[in-house]
Each structure stands twice: as structure tokens, then as C-alpha cells.
Amino acid sequence: MTKTSIALLCLVWSLAATANTGVAFVHGTGSQSNAANDYWTWEMINSVRSGLPNSNNYTVINCDFEQYMWTSGAAGCLASQLANFINTNGITDLVVITHSNGGNVMRWILSNPTWDPNYPTVINAIRWTNALAPSSLGTPLADAVMNGTVFEAAVGWLLGYQSDAVRMQQTSWMAYYNTNWLYGTSGRPALSSGFWNVVGTDVDSSPFDPDSYCGGYTENLGLEITQNWLSSCSDGFLECSSQSGAGSLWFNDIAVTNGGEPLSHSQSRRKCFGLDTILRNDL
Amino acid sequence: MKKVLYLLLFCPLLTIAGSSVALQPMGRGDLGAAKAVPTSASAKKMDRPASHAPVSLSWALETDKPLELQSQPHQTSSKGYWMTVDAADFDSGILLSTTHPGALVRVTPQSDGNNAELLDPKDLVLISARGETFSGGRGMDMLLSGEEQEHAKKRIFPQGSAVFRMANDLGNGELYLFAENMDYGSGKKYVVDVFEKSSDTVLRLTTGSDTYLEGQELRFETAFAKNAGTFSAETLSASLIAPDGRRFPLTVKPGQTHFAAPLSVQGNGTPGLWEVEVIAEAKIDGILVKRNARSAFALNVPTAVFRGQVSLIDDSTTLTAKLAVDVAVAGRYEVRAVLFGSDKDGQLKPLAVGNSAQWIEPGQGALSLAFDRALINRSGLGQPFVVKDLRLIHQNRMSLIHRQETGFSFPTDR
């Protein structure tokens, strides 16, 4: 079933059931205390939430995704904040927007419904998850950082500031977690709700190209470097195969963005090339 | 997909009156123990007390989407290698060998807890086998020092790293890496990491399983692969790495590709996976190939086991399979599985996923795996049903302790 046909069914259902729709923004690796300002920007959040029937029905998650995804500080925190949002606002139809490792933490909740008393509340309210550049199969960059440096704290905004999330996103580690703890990858049982991937396929970082400045020129410059460690299709941090490794493909960036522009790993969480409009219309 | 989106499919209500079936014998690739084992020090612990409240959730699967439930270990393919060197080695020269032009090189100071010194990549020197010297940035593309990375506001690799790509006109083969303006007597350590993205020669590493129980035998195989050929290593070493970083050497022999080692080690409660690390070299088509590879697996203690009996209860809203268990350590245990039903041609199709967890004290007990009856009725599938991918998990130990591709089928008699 395509997302369009599911959306039509959802519209019929929501009209019939007078659903109360909300949106949640779930950041990637890193410990956030002000993700709205620091990770997503208000420009992005305000544009996306304007697509809601009630634009106040939104929440921006702030948790510690430097930890392993199953910990109380990661998935426990995420589930708690989502459940609180659902209960406080009477949300019956929740669209979750994740970025990067946030997709893994969300997929932990969806795949382990008996782990925490808050999980069923969250699972039963979710319409679907829009996973922006999720690191579903991990990244060779995490392997490279861990090579020979097991006791070093991994650094870099891409990978987080502690080692647990970096260790977890190594490719053989994510292969283990996907086989044994997470649903939604090829050959495994599906998740209980749609997990729709937005895949970033390249990085543009020319100082003469104004598009390179969306999401931060220096961030994109860094991603041009890291692309050298990855296959030809990547957003600078994640290979396309990892981004589409779980759930279903919603779209590859250049298929629908303004001007057919690619979304680097920095740009796929920002108001770049019409991404905000696409997410807004999806609500 | 939310179960509410499925159209209702009416089919005759199927009821299975209370009955008992037996678990099928474990097959190749299945995981499980004969006896539950009490444990203490090696237990991985959750970071919060486990809930005692029972929870069950099931959801429908697409019946026309086949599943691959046979356990398949992950195969790692490595195109790189790394080594830890001393500052003095930058004076005597560090041998690098590449199979393809354009290898990526990263040199990272090992931190001693203080801020690592920034390496200036322009101090790095490459000397080829022919004696040609490349210094001051020559022979290196994409030169980026740790400071430049800082300038870029984002540190990509560990602090102080120098990163470059060998210029294509350097070709491939053996050359030596030196550094100028370095205190060779400092005793400082560095990691030199070489990655050959475009190489056609990989080192493959596969473990026999992605999950082991303490006391079982670790099996792994490793070999070089180039095009259609495979080659055993001429120099080989291997280690077992614990989640807390402890290393245990493994006995391996060059020339062989299959190895086994008893897992007589124990964890110490640190969360995370164990790894097998292999360091290998071989001369392939006259070129020295160096590769390192790591592959992760879980090592768990079977604190509970299935006793083999399954009682089925069907109350028209929920189909429940009560699986008898022996528990050695109190905890929150979960059973999860995939329910298959038969279509009109007798073909098994996936029907639903079930997950159920509850607290169980030591002794004989039962875990109830529940499926929403409405899902079964809507599926259009009927008898016989088979429960596959049956798993037993100790949640507060983050441990998978039983995995069985085919669990049980019902009803057993029409």
C-alpha cells in the first residue's frame, strides 16, 4: 500500500472518528535540552505545525540520545514525553517526525511494546512515523570512529558526544539489534504502524552555491569530507541503504524537493528545499 | 500498518477449546538451554527497576509479505585496517600497504584524558617503495587537520585527528608514513586507520551465531575475498572483546579459515555487545593486503527456559498460549512470536506479531503469549496455525535466552 492510499483511508477514518491530530519532533544522536532552537529551528517547526488542524498540538522532544536506545534516558524519556503529550492534549492521531538516530529510538518503542508502561499509550496513538534520514542499518562512520579507540569518547555532532550511541550505530551492532530487538527491516515482521523514510542522497557544499548554506555551510562542508567513507549514495553521514533499511520508502530527496536538491544529513532536519512543506502537507 | 485500517473480513469464528500442545524440538540455528541458570555478577542490568505489570500487544501482518525467520549471522566485510603506534614509530616509519589508489588515512592521537595535541597533516611525510618523498601536503588530497575540523565547527573524527586521501598518482602498494616536528620520545600513542573504499579485496568475518549463551562455543570464519576467489590469511591474530573493553586472545592459525573457541568468559554487567576482532595479512597477486575486521554478538545467561508444554485458551476475544517456564532468577520475562495461519491452499502465511511480558519469580511458572482474536478472524487464514520465531527474553537483563524458528502448531488434531 502506498502512503497516498493509506493517507486517504486515514482521512476517511479521521473524519469519521473526529481525530485530534498532533505532531512530535524527535531529534537524533545527542543530548538535547532545547532541540526546538538548536536542532530543528523554530523556522522548521512553525512551518510544519501550521499544517495541523490545531497548530498548538505539537511537541518537541528533548532527551539524551547519546545513550543506548533502550535506556530510560533515551526511549524511556521519549515515551514519557510522548505519553504526556498524548494524555495532556487528548491526541488520538499522532504523527512522529524523527531525524537520524531518533528513528532507531522510535523503532525501539514500536518494536518492544511490553518494555515500558508508557509504550502502549504511544503505540496506540501513532498514525505513522516520518523518519528523516534514519540510521536504521547504522553507518560505517561509527565503525571508523570506534576502530582502535574503544575507550575514547566519540566526538562530532553527527555521532554524538558519548560512546554508547556511537557504538550502537556500528554496522554489525545494528545488524544484531535489527535481527533480535527491532522490527521493520527486510524479512523481519513489520512494525505496528507505518515507518516512512525520507532519504538524503548527496551533499552539496560549494561556497558558490547558495543551496549549500541551508542547514549551515560548515556542517555541509564536514559532510562532504565524511562522504568519502561512504558509498556513492549517501547524505554525508548515512548511506542510502541504511536510511531505507527499515520500514518503507516515502521518497528520495531529489524526487520531490524544490529544484531536485539533495538533502544532506544537516539539511534533512531543516527548512530546506521545501521539506517543511512536504511534512506540513502530510499532516 | 494500524490494524484499524484493515477492512473487516468475515470468516467463520474459529475457536480452539482448551488444549495442550508441545514445543517442537529445537532445530539447527535455534538458541536455548536445557536448564535455567542462576547468575549474579555477569548480569546486564536495566537502568531502572522493571515493572511488574503484565503487558500484551499484538498487531496484524500483511499475509502476502513473506518473512525470513531463519537466524542468519551477520557477515562483515572490511576494506580497511588500523594499528596503534608510538610517537617513535613516526621517526622509524610506519608501513602502509594499499591495493588501490586513493586510500583514506586518519591519524588520531590517543587521548590521555587531556586535550589531545592537534596533528598538522602538513607534518606528515610519505615515502614510497621507490624512495620518492612526499611532504608538506604533497601526495595527500583533502588534507584536513583537527584544527580545520574545529574551524568547520563540527569535529568529524576524534579530537586532534589528521585526515587525508592518498593522491591517485601515488598509486598503490607499500609506502612508509613519517611525521616531522613530533616529539618522538613522548611515548604518546596514535591510531593510524587506513580505509580503501575502492579496493576489490575484502576481509570477510562471520560468526556462527549473533547470540550465544555462556559456556557455548564461539564459531567464526574469516578469509580474504577478491573477485571470485577466496584466500586464507598468511598472518592472523584474533581477540574477543568484552563490552567493557577487556580483551581475550583467541587461538587461530594462519592458513585456516574456520575457528572455534569456548565462551568461558563472563560479562561484568556492562551493557553492550561482545566482538570478535581479526587482524589479517596476505600477499594476493603480489600485493601485501592488510585488513582488520570486527563483528558483534550477544553473550547471555539462560536465566529461564521453556519446559516444553503449551496450554491454549481461546475466549473469543483473545487467543492465549501459556508456555510453561522454569525460572532461576526473578525478573520481567517476555515471550514474543509470529503467528502463521493457513490459506485455502494450505499454505502458511504470516498473520500477526505477539508480544507479552510479565514478572516471574524463581521456580516453575508460565508466560502467556496473547493474540487479539479479531486479528485472526479478519485475516482470512485458518487451521492449522503455527507459532514461529518464538523468543524468550529476560527484559531487565536485556538478554535473548531462547530463539526457535518453529515453536509449535495447533490444533494438532482436526
CSV table of C-alpha atoms in Angstrom, one decimal, chain B residues 99 199-205 221-236 253-259 278-289 291:
chain,number,residue,atom,x,y,z
B,99,THR,CA,45.7,-2.3,-3.0
B,199,SER,CA,39.6,-1.8,-3.2
B,200,ASP,CA,38.3,-5.1,-4.6
B,201,THR,CA,39.9,-7.1,-1.8
B,202,VAL,CA,38.0,-7.5,1.4
B,203,LEU,CA,38.4,-9.5,4.6
B,204,ARG,CA,35.2,-11.3,5.5
B,205,LEU,CA,34.3,-12.2,9.1
B,221,GLU,CA,35.2,-17.9,9.9
B,222,THR,CA,37.4,-15.4,8.2
B,223,ALA,CA,39.0,-15.2,4.8
B,224,PHE,CA,40.1,-12.7,2.2
B,225,ALA,CA,37.9,-12.4,-0.9
B,226,LYS,CA,38.9,-10.8,-4.2
B,227,ASN,CA,36.6,-11.1,-7.2
B,228,ALA,CA,35.5,-14.7,-7.2
B,229,GLY,CA,38.5,-16.0,-5.2
B,230,THR,CA,38.9,-16.6,-1.5
B,231,PHE,CA,42.3,-16.7,0.3
B,232,SER,CA,43.2,-17.6,3.8
B,233,ALA,CA,45.4,-15.2,5.8
B,234,GLU,CA,49.1,-15.7,6.0
B,235,THR,CA,49.4,-13.7,9.2
B,236,LEU,CA,46.4,-13.9,11.5
B,253,LYS,CA,46.2,-20.4,12.8
B,254,PRO,CA,47.2,-18.8,9.5
B,255,GLY,CA,46.1,-20.8,6.6
B,256,GLN,CA,42.9,-21.9,8.2
B,257,THR,CA,39.5,-20.1,7.8
B,258,HIS,CA,37.2,-21.8,10.4
B,259,PHE,CA,37.8,-21.4,14.1
B,278,VAL,CA,40.5,-10.3,13.5
B,279,ILE,CA,43.8,-8.8,12.2
B,280,ALA,CA,45.0,-10.4,9.0
B,281,GLU,CA,47.6,-10.1,6.2
B,282,ALA,CA,48.1,-11.9,3.0
B,283,LYS,CA,50.0,-11.4,-0.3
B,284,ILE,CA,47.4,-11.5,-3.0
B,285,ASP,CA,48.6,-11.0,-6.6
B,286,GLY,CA,51.9,-9.8,-5.3
B,287,ILE,CA,50.5,-7.1,-3.1
B,288,LEU,CA,50.5,-7.1,0.7
B,289,VAL,CA,46.9,-6.8,1.8
B,291,ARG,CA,42.8,-5.9,6.9
